[in-house]
Amino acid sequence: MLPASLLFGTRFSHEDLMAIRERATNKGRSIADVFAAAVEDQVRQRQQAGVRPEVRALMDAGHRKYARVFEALARM
């Protein structure tokens, strides 16, 4: 079983790191939190980018229509 989080190192330009540090400070978050959120957003966007908009709309409509069924199945 993998740990919940893994340590990862990378390099950034001084300017980029200062911008990230400023953003973290302004949001009251740690730099690690800002990095983690950015990576999660990027992964989610890439996963969704492979689905055509019309297919995504149909999927979303199906999820809304059958939300109660999905919730009931999840409780089983």
Protein backbone atom coordinates (compact mmCIF):
# COMPACT_ATOMS: atom_id res chain seq x y z
CA MET A 1 0.00 0.00 0.00
CA LEU A 2 1.33 3.44 -0.93
CA PRO A 3 1.52 6.22 1.65
CA ALA A 4 -1.09 8.99 1.46
CA SER A 5 1.53 11.41 0.16
CA LEU A 6 5.02 11.12 -1.19
CA LEU A 7 7.91 13.55 -1.01
CA PHE A 8 8.86 14.99 -4.38
CA GLY A 9 11.50 17.54 -5.29
CA THR A 10 11.67 19.83 -8.29
CA ARG A 11 13.34 23.04 -9.41
CA PHE A 12 11.77 26.40 -10.17
CA SER A 13 13.16 29.71 -11.26
CA HIS A 14 13.63 32.26 -8.51
CA GLU A 15 10.84 34.40 -10.00
CA ASP A 16 8.37 31.53 -10.16
CA LEU A 17 9.16 30.43 -6.63
CA MET A 18 8.69 33.97 -5.33
CA ALA A 19 5.32 34.20 -7.12
CA ILE A 20 4.24 30.87 -5.63
CA ARG A 21 5.41 31.92 -2.17
CA GLU A 22 3.47 35.18 -2.48
CA ARG A 23 0.33 33.34 -3.57
CA ALA A 24 0.63 30.91 -0.67
CA THR A 25 1.11 33.76 1.80
CA ASN A 26 -1.87 35.68 0.40
CA LYS A 27 -4.07 32.59 0.66
CA GLY A 28 -2.81 31.69 4.14
CA ARG A 29 -1.55 28.34 2.87
CA SER A 30 1.75 26.55 2.73
CA ILE A 31 3.77 26.35 -0.48
CA ALA A 32 3.27 22.58 -0.41
CA ASP A 33 -0.52 23.07 -0.32
CA VAL A 34 -0.35 25.43 -3.31
CA PHE A 35 1.76 22.93 -5.27
CA ALA A 36 -0.53 20.02 -4.39
CA ALA A 37 -3.64 21.96 -5.44
CA ALA A 38 -2.00 22.99 -8.72
CA VAL A 39 -1.02 19.41 -9.53
CA GLU A 40 -4.50 18.12 -8.65
CA ASP A 41 -6.08 20.78 -10.89
CA GLN A 42 -3.75 19.91 -13.75
CA VAL A 43 -4.43 16.18 -13.47
CA ARG A 44 -8.20 16.76 -13.32
CA GLN A 45 -8.10 19.07 -16.36
CA ARG A 46 -6.07 16.53 -18.35
CA GLN A 47 -8.48 13.74 -17.45
CA GLN A 48 -11.48 15.80 -18.52
CA ALA A 49 -9.80 17.15 -21.66
CA GLY A 50 -10.03 13.71 -23.26
CA VAL A 51 -13.84 13.76 -23.13
CA ARG A 52 -15.69 15.65 -25.85
CA PRO A 53 -17.96 18.41 -24.48
CA GLU A 54 -21.14 16.79 -25.80
CA VAL A 55 -20.21 13.48 -24.14
CA ARG A 56 -19.36 15.28 -20.89
CA ALA A 57 -22.78 17.01 -21.01
CA LEU A 58 -24.55 13.65 -21.44
CA MET A 59 -22.54 12.12 -18.60
CA ASP A 60 -23.35 15.04 -16.32
CA ALA A 61 -27.05 14.84 -17.23
CA GLY A 62 -27.06 11.12 -16.45
CA HIS A 63 -25.40 11.71 -13.11
CA ARG A 64 -27.98 14.34 -12.20
CA LYS A 65 -30.90 12.19 -13.39
CA TYR A 66 -29.80 9.08 -11.50
CA ALA A 67 -28.16 10.74 -8.48
CA ARG A 68 -30.54 9.04 -6.02
CA VAL A 69 -29.85 5.64 -7.55
CA PHE A 70 -26.08 6.19 -7.33
CA GLU A 71 -26.41 7.31 -3.70
CA ALA A 72 -28.49 4.25 -2.84
CA LEU A 73 -25.97 1.95 -4.51
CA ALA A 74 -23.13 3.62 -2.64
CA ARG A 75 -24.85 2.86 0.67
CA MET A 76 -25.19 -0.87 -0.12
